[in-house]
Coordinates of C-alpha atoms and ligand atoms in Angstrom, one line a residue:
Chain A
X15 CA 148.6 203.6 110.7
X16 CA 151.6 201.6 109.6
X17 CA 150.5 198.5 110.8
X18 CA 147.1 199.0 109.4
X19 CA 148.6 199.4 105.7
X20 CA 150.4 196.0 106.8
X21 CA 147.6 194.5 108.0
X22 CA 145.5 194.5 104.8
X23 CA 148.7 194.1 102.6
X24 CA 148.6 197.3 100.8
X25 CA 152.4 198.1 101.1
X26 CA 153.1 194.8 99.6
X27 CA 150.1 195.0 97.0
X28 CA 151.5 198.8 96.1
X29 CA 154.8 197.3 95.5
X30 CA 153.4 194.5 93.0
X31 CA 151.7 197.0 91.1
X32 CA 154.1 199.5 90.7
X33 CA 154.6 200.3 86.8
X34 CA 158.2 198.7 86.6
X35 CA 156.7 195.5 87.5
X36 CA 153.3 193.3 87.0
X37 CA 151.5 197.2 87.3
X38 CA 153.3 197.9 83.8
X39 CA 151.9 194.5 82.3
X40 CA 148.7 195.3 83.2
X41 CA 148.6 198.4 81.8
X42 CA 149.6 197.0 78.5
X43 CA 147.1 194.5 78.5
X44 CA 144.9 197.2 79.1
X45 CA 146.3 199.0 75.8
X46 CA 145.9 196.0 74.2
X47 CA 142.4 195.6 74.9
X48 CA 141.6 199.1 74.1
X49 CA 142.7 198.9 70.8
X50 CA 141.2 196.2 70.0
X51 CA 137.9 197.4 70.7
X52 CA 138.3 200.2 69.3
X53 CA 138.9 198.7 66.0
X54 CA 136.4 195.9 67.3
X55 CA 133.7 199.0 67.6
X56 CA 134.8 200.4 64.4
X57 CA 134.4 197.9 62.1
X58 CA 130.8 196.8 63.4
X59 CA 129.9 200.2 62.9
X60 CA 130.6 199.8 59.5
X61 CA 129.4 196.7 59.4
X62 CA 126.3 197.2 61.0
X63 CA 125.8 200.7 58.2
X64 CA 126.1 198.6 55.8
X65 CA 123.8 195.8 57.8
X66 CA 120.7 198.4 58.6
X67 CA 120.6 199.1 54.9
X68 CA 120.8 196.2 53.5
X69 CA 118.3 194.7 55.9
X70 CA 115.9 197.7 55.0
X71 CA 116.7 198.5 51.7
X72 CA 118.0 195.4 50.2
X73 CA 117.0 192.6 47.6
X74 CA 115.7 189.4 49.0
X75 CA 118.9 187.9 48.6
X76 CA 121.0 190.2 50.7
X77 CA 118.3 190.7 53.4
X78 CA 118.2 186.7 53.3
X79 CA 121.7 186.6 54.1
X80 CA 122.0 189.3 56.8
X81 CA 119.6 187.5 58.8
X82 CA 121.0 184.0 58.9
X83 CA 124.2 186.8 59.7
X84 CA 122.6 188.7 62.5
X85 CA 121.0 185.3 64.2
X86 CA 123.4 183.2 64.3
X87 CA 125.9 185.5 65.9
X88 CA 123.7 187.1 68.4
X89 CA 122.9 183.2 68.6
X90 CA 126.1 181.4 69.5
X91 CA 127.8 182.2 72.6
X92 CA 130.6 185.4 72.0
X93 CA 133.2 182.7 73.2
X94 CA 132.2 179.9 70.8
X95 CA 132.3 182.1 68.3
X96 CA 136.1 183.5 68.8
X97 CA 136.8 180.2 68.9
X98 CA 135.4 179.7 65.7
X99 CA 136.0 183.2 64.1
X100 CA 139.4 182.9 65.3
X101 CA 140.7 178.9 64.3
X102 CA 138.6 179.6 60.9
X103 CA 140.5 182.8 60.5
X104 CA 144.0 182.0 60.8
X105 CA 143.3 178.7 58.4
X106 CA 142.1 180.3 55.6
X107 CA 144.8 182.9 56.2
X108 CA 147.2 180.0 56.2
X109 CA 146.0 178.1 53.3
X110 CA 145.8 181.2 50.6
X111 CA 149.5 181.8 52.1
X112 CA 150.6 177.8 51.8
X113 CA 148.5 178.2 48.0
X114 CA 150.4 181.3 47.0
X115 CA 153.7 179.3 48.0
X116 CA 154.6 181.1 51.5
X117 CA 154.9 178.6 54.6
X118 CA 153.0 179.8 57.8
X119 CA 151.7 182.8 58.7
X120 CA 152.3 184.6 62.2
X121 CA 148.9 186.1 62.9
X122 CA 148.8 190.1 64.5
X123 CA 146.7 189.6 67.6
X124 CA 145.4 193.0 67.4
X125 CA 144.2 192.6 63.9
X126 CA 142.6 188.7 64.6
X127 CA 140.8 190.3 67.7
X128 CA 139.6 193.4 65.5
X129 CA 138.0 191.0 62.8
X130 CA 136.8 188.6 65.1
X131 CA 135.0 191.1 67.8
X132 CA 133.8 193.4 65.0
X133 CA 132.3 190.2 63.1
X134 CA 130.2 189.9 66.4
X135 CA 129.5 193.5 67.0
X136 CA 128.5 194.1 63.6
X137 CA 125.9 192.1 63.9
X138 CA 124.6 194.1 66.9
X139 CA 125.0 197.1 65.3
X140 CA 123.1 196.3 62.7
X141 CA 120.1 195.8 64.7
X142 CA 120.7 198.6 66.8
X143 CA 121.0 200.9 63.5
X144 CA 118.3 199.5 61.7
X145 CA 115.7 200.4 64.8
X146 CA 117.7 203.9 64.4
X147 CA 116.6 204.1 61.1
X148 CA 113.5 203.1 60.8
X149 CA 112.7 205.5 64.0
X150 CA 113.6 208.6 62.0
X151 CA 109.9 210.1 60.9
X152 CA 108.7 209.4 57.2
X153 CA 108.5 212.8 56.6
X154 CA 112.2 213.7 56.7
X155 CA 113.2 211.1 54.4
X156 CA 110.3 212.3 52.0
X157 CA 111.5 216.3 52.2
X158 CA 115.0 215.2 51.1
X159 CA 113.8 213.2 48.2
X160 CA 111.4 215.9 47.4
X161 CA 113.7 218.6 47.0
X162 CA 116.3 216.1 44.5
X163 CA 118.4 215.1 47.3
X164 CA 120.3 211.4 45.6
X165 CA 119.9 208.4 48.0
X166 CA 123.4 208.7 49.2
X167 CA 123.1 212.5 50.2
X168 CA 120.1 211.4 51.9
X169 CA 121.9 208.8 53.8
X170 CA 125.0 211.2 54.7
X171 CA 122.8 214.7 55.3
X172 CA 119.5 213.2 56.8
X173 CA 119.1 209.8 57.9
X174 CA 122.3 209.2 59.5
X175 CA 122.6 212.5 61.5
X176 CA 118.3 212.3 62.7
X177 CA 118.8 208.5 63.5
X178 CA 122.2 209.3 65.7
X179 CA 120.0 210.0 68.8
X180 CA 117.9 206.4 68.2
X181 CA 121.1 204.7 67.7
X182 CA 123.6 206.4 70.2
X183 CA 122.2 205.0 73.4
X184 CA 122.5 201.0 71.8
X185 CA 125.9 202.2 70.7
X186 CA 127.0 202.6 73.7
X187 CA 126.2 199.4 75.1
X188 CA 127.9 198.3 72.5
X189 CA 131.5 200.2 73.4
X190 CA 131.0 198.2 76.6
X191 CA 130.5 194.9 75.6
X192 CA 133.2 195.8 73.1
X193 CA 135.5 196.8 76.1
X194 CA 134.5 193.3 77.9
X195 CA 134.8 191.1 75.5
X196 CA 138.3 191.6 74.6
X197 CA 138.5 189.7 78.0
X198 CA 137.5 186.9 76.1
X199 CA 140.2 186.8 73.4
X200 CA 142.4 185.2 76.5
X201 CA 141.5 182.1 75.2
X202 CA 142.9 182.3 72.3
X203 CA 146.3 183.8 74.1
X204 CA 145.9 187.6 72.7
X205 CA 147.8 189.7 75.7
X206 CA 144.9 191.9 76.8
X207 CA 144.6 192.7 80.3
X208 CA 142.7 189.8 81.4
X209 CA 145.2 187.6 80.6
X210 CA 148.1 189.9 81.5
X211 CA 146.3 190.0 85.0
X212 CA 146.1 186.3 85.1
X213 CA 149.8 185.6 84.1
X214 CA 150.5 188.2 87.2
X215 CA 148.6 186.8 89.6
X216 CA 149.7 183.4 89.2
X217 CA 153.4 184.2 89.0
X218 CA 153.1 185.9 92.3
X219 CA 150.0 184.3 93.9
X220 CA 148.6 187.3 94.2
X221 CA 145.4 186.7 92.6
X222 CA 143.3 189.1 94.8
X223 CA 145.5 192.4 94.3
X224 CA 145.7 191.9 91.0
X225 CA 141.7 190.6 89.8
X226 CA 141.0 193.5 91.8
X227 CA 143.5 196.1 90.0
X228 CA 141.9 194.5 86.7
X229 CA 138.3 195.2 87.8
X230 CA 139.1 198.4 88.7
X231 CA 140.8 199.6 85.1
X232 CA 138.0 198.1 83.7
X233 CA 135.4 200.0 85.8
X234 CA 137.4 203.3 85.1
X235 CA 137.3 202.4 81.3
X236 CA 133.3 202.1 81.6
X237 CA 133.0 205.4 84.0
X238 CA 135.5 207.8 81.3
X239 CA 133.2 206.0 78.2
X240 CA 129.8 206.7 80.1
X241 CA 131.1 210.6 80.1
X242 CA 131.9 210.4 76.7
X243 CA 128.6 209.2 75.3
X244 CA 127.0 211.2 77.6
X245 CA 128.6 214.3 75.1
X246 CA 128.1 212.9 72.1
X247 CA 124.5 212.2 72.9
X248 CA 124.0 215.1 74.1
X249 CA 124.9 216.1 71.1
X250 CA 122.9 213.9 68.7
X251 CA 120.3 215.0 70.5
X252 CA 120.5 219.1 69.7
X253 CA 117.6 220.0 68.4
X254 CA 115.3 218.1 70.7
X255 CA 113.4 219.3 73.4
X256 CA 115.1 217.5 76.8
X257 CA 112.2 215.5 78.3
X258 CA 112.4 216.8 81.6
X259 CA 111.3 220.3 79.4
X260 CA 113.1 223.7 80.0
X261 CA 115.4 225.4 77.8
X262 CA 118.4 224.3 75.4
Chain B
X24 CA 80.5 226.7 30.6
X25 CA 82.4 224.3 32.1
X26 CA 84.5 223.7 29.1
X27 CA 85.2 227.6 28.8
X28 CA 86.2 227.6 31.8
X29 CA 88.5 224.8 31.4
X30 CA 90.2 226.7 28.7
X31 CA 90.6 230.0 29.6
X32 CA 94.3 229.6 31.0
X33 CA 95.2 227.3 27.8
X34 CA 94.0 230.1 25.9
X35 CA 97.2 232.5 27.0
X36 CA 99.3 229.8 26.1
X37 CA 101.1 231.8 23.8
X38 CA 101.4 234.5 26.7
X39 CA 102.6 232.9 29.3
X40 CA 104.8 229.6 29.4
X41 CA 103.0 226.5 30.8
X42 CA 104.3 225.3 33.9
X43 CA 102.6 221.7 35.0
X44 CA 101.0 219.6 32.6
X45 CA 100.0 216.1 33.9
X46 CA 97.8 214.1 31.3
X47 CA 95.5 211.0 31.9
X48 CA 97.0 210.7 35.3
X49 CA 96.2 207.3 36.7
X50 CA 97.1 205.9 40.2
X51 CA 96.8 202.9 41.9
X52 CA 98.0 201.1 45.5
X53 CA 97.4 197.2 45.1
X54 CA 93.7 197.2 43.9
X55 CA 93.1 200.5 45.0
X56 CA 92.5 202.8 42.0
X57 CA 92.9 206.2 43.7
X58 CA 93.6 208.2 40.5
X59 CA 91.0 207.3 37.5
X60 CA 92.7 209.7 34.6
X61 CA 93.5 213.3 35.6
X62 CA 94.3 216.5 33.4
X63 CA 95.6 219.2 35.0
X64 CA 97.7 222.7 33.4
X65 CA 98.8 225.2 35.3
X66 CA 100.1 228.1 33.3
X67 CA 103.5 230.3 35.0
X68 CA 102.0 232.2 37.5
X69 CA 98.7 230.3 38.3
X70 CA 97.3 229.4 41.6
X71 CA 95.3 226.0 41.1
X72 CA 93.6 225.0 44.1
X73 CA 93.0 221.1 44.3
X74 CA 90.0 220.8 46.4
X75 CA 88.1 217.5 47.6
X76 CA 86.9 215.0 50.3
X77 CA 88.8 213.3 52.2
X78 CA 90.8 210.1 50.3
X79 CA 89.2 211.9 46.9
X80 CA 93.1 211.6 45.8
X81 CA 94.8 214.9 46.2
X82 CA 97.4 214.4 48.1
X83 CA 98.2 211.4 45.8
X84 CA 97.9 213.5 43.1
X85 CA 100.1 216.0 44.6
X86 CA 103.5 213.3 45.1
X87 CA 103.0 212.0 41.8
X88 CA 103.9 215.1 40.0
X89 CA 107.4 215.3 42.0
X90 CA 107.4 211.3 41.6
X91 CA 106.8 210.8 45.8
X92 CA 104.5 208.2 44.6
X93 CA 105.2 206.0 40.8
X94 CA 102.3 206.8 39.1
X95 CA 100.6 203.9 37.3
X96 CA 100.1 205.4 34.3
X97 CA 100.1 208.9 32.5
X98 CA 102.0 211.7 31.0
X99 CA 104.2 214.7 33.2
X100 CA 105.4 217.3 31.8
X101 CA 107.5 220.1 33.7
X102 CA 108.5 223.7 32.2
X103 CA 107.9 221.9 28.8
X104 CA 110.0 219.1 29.9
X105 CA 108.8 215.3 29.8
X106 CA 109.3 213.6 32.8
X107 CA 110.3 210.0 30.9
X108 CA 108.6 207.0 32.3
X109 CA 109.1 203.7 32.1
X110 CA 106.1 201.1 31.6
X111 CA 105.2 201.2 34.9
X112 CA 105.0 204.8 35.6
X113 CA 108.4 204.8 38.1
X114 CA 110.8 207.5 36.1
X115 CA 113.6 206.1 33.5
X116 CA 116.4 208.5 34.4
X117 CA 116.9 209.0 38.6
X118 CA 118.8 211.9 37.3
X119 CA 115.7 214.1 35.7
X120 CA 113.4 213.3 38.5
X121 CA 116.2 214.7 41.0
X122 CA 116.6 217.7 38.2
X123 CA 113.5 218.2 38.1
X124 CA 112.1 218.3 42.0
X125 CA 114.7 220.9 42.7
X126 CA 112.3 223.1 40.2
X127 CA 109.3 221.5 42.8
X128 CA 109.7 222.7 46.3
X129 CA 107.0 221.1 48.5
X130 CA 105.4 222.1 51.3
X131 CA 104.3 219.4 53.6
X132 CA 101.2 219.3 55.7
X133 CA 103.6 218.1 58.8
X134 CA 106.2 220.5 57.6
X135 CA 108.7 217.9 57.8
X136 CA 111.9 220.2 58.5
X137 CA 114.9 218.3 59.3
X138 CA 115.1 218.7 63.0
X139 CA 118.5 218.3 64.0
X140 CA 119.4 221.6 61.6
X141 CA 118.5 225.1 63.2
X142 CA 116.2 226.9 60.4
X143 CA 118.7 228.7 58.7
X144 CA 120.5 225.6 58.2
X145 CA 117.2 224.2 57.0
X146 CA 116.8 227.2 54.7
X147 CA 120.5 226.9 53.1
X148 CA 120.8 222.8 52.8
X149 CA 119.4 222.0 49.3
X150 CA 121.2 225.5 47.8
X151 CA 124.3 224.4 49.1
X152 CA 124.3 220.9 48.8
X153 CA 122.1 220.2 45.7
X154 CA 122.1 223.1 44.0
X155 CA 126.0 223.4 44.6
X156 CA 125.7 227.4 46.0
X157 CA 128.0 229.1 47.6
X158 CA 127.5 228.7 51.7
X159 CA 128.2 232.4 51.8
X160 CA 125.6 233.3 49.2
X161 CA 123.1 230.9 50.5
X162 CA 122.9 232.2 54.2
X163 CA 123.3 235.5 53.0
X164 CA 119.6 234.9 50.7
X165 CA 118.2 232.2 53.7
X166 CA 119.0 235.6 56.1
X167 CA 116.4 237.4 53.9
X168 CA 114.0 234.8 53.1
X169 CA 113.1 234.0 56.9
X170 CA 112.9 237.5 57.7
X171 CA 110.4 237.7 54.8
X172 CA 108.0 234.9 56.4
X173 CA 108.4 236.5 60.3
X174 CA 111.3 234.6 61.4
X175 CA 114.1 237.4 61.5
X176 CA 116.2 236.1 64.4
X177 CA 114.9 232.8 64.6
X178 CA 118.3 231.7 62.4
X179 CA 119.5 229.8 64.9
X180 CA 117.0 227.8 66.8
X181 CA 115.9 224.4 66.2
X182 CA 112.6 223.7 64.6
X183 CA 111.2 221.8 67.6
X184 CA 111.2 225.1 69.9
X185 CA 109.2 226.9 67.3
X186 CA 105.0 226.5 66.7
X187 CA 103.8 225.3 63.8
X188 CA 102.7 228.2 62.5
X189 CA 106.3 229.3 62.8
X190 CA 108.1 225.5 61.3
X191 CA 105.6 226.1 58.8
X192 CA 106.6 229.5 57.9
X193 CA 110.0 228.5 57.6
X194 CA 109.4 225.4 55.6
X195 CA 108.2 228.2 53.1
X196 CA 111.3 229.7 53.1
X197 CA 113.0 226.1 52.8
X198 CA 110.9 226.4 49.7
X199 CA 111.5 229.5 48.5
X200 CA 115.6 228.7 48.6
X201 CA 115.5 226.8 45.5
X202 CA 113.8 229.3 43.6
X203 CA 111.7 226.9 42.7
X204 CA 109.7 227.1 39.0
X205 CA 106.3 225.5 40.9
X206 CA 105.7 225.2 44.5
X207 CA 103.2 222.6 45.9
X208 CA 101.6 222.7 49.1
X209 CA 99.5 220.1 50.8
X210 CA 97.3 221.4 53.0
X211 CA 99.6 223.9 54.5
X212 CA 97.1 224.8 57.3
X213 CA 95.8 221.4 58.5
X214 CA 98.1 220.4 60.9
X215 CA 97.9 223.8 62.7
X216 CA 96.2 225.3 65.8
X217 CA 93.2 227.9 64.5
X218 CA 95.3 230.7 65.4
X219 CA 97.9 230.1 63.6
X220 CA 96.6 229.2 60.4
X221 CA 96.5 232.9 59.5
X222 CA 99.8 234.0 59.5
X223 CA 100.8 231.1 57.1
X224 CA 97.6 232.0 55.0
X225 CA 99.0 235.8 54.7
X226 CA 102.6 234.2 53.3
X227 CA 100.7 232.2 50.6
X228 CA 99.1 235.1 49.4
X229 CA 102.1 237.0 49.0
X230 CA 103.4 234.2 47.4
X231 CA 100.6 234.6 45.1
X232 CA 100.4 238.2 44.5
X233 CA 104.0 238.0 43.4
X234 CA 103.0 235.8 40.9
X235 CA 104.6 232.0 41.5
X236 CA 102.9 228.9 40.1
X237 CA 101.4 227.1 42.5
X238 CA 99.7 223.7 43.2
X239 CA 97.7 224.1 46.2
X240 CA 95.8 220.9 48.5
X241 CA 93.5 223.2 50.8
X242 CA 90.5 222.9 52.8
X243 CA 90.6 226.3 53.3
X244 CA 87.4 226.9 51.1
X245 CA 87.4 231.0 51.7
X246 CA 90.9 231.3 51.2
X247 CA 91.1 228.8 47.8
X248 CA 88.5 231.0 46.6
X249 CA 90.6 234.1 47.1
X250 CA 94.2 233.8 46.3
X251 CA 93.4 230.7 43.3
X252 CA 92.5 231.6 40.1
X253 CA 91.5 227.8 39.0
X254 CA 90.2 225.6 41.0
X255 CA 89.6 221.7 40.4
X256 CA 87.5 219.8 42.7
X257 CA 88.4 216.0 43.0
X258 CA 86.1 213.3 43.9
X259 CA 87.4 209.7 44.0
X260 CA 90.3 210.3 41.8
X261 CA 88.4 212.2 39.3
X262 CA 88.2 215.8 38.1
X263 CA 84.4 215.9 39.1
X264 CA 84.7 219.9 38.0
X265 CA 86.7 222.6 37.4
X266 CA 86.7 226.5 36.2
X267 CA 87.6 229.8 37.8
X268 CA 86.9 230.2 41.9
X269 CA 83.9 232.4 41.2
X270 CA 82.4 229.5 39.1
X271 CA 83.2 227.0 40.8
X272 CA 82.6 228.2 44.5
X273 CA 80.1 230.4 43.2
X274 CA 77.9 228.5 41.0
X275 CA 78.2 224.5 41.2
X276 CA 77.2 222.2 38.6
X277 CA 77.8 219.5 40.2
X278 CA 75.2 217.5 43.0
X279 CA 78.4 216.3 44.3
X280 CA 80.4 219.5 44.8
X281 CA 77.4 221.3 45.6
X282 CA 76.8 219.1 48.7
X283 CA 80.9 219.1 49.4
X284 CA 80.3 222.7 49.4
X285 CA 77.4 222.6 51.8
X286 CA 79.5 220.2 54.1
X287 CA 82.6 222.5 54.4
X288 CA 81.2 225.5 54.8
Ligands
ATP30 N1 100.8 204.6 50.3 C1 99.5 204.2 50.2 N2 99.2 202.9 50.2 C2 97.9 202.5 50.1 N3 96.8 203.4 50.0 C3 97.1 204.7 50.0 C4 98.4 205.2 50.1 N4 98.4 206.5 50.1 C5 97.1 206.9 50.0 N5 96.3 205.8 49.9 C6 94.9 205.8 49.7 O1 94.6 206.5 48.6 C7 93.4 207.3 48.8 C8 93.6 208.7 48.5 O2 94.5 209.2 49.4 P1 95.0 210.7 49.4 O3 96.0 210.9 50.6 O4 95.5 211.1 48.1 O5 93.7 211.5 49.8 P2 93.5 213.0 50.0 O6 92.5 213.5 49.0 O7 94.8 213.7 50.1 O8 92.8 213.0 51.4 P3 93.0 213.9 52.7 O9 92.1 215.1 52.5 O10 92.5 213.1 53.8 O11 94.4 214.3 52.8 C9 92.9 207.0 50.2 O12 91.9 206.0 50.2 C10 94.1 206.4 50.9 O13 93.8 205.5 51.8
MG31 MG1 95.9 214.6 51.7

């Protein structure tokens, strides 16, 4: 039994992992990358709100502009467009300081990752919202108005809360990528857990214990999320029949 | 005759307080003209039935009242109140049309309740949230207006397990909730299986035996001719005639009613 744990190397690999050590790291990065898309998720939510409407609802102007937004993001590859997001980012950030008479500014990783992933998810979510809107039926829209709902109520009491079962499914897909695509903010040397793993691994050649520790956060982090929207589409769905029929 | 007719609610003016008065109505889609210049009064308390062939307008005319549609052109006035328009028909103040629809309750053909509320939170969502009642108050009078149309114990379900005689029962008492001046139906019955046109019929006409104004879109010739005590028969966007149901159902004047007649009965 002993020798078999030997064998494959899981005594040593336990012993790399443990959560004094390169396990704690990875964990961080793992913190890290959570938070960030979180916030990532977050603000293209808002974004992509604000998006839908103005896509559907908005002049020519504004409906002009969010579509050179929404194809030239969903356009470019994510990992161009860190680059970008991210170098652009910090220089403007750096030249309003250097024009308001500060010297350089140290950049928050979080933050930078927040506003460049949620620039790229908003655009995402906008689509994905706008199809959520325009899916809610006519009618429902028309009652509101009908009975002197104002266009905001409408929005908060009707649209939003008939559209959430359109939109939940995309949104989730969304969380994911979210999740994922921290991964890619390694390249601009933000400590998430891909790059955490990476710095592990090379310090202690262990590449295959600890890629394989990272895949395996990351697969828990899709499996707890899928449970999650599971609920909440379950419950922006009340109300609708289940379409394998029976009962509420 | 027809004139006399026409008159005979303007003639209790003095009575009874006029409710609806739209004036030289017109509407248009594009090039379409689908309403040529309409009159139309209804006095507190009357039932109008708006009757007509298909695309003749009445829906149209309908939404425009409560501003669903910008008229073209044309004069609304509701409870005495003047719906202010700007030149091309869409209203001046957001705030008076919003004022004033809470006065209209509508009833739609596809009932249109908001599925993702059970009914009683159907029922209580424009008292609480437009009207600014109290939540308490407002389930306590949504608890007695569903159990007026049948639905007693349906508070809690969502509209999509219901029928459509039932959504459209409690769309009613969505209506009713407002306590609304005018209610406006259009073509309550139409989207409904045969068998359960009746039991939304029999709520109407309590509705109207209790006396609330109401606009009604029907194709329910027998029961128009009932529970109405005007009816207007529209025929490509114009009043082609008009009078009480026993002239008008009883004896035509016009070739085109009279064959619209034949064709519904
Ligand atoms: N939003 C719209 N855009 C363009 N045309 C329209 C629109 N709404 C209605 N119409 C047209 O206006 C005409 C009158 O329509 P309306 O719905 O008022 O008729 P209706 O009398 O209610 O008919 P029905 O009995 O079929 O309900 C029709 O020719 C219809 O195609
Ligand atoms: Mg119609």
């Amino acid at each position: 039994m002993t020798g078999l744990f030997e064998l494959l190397g899981l005594g040593a690999s336990a012993e790399l992992l443990s959560l004094s050590g390169w396990g704690g790291n990875l964990l961080r990065g793992l913190a890290n990358s959570l938070q960030i898309a979180f916030g990532a998720f977050g603000l293209g939510l808002v974004i992509g709100l604000f998006g839908a409407y103005g896509k559907l609802y908005g002049g020519k102007v504004t409906r002009d502009l969010l579509a050179i937004y929404t194809t030239v993001i969903r356009a470019v590859p994510e990992l161009v467009l860190i680059l970008i997001l991210y170098y652009v980012g910090s220089d403007i950030i750096n030249k309003i300081s250097e024009g308001l008479g500060g010297g350089r500014v140290e950049i928050n990783g979080v933050a930078a990752g927040i506003w460049v992933l949620g620039v790229v998810q908003g655009a995402y979510a906008t689509e994905v919202l706008r199809g959520a809107i325009k899916a809610v039926p006519a009618g429902q829209i028309e009652a509101a108005k009908s009975y002197g709902m104002p266009a905001f109520m409408i929005m908060r009491r009707v649209t939003i809360p008939a559209m959430m079962s359109f939109a939940v499914p995309g949104l989730a897909n969304l969380w994911l990528i979210a999740t994922k695509d921290t991964a890619l903010l390694a390249v601009v040397g933000f400590n998430e857990l891909t790059l955490e793993t990476r710095q592990a691994a090379s310090s202690t050649r262990a590449y295959f214990t600890f890629f394989l520790a990272a895949g395996f956060l990351y697969l828990m982090v899709t499996l707890c999320s899928g449970a999650v929207f599971a609920r909440i589409e379950k419950w922006a769905r009340r109300g609708q029949p289940s379409l394998r029929g029976g009962t509420r | 005759m027809d004139s006399a007719a026409a008159t005979a609610s303007a003639l209790e003016t003095d009575t009874r307080r006029e409710a609806i008065r739209v004036e030289d109505l017109h509407k248009s889609f594009g090039n379409l003209e689908v309403l040529k210049g309409v009159d139309l009064t209804a006095q507190q308390g009357d039932v109008v039935a708006i009757i007509g062939g298909s695309g003749s307008g009445k829906s149209t005319m309908l939404r425009c009242i409560n501003f669903l549609e910008t008229p073209s052109s044309g004069k609304i006035v509701i409870g005495g109140e003047e719906v202010a328009m700007q030149g091309d028909g869409s209203p001046a103040k957001q705030k008076q049309i919003e004022r004033i629809r809470t006065k209209l309750a509508m009833v739609f053909q596809q009932f249109n309740l908001w599925t993702h509320r059970t009914l009683i939170e159907n029922v209580i969502e424009v008292p609480v949230h437009v009207l600014k009642v109290p939540k308490v108050q407002a389930i306590e009078r949504a608890r007695e207006l569903l159990d007026r149309v049948g639905l007693g114990g349906k508070e809690d379900t969502y509209p999509a397990y219901l029928s459509g005689g039932q959504q459209q029962r409690a769309a009613i008492a969505r209506a009713l909730a407002v306590d609304p001046s005018a209610m406006l139906f259009d073509e309550p019955t139409s989207a409904l299986d045969p068998e359960l046109v009746g039991e939304v019929l029999t709520v109407i006409r309590d509705l109207a035996a209790e006396g609330r104004t109401m606009l009604l879109v029907t194709h329910e010739m027998k029961f128009a001719r009932e529970v109405a005590n005007y009816v207007v028969y529209l025929y490509q966007g114009r009043i082609e005639e008009q009078g009480p149901p026993a002239e008008v159902f009883g004896n035509p004047q016009s070739e085109r009613l009279k064959q619209f007649l034949s064709s519904v009965a």
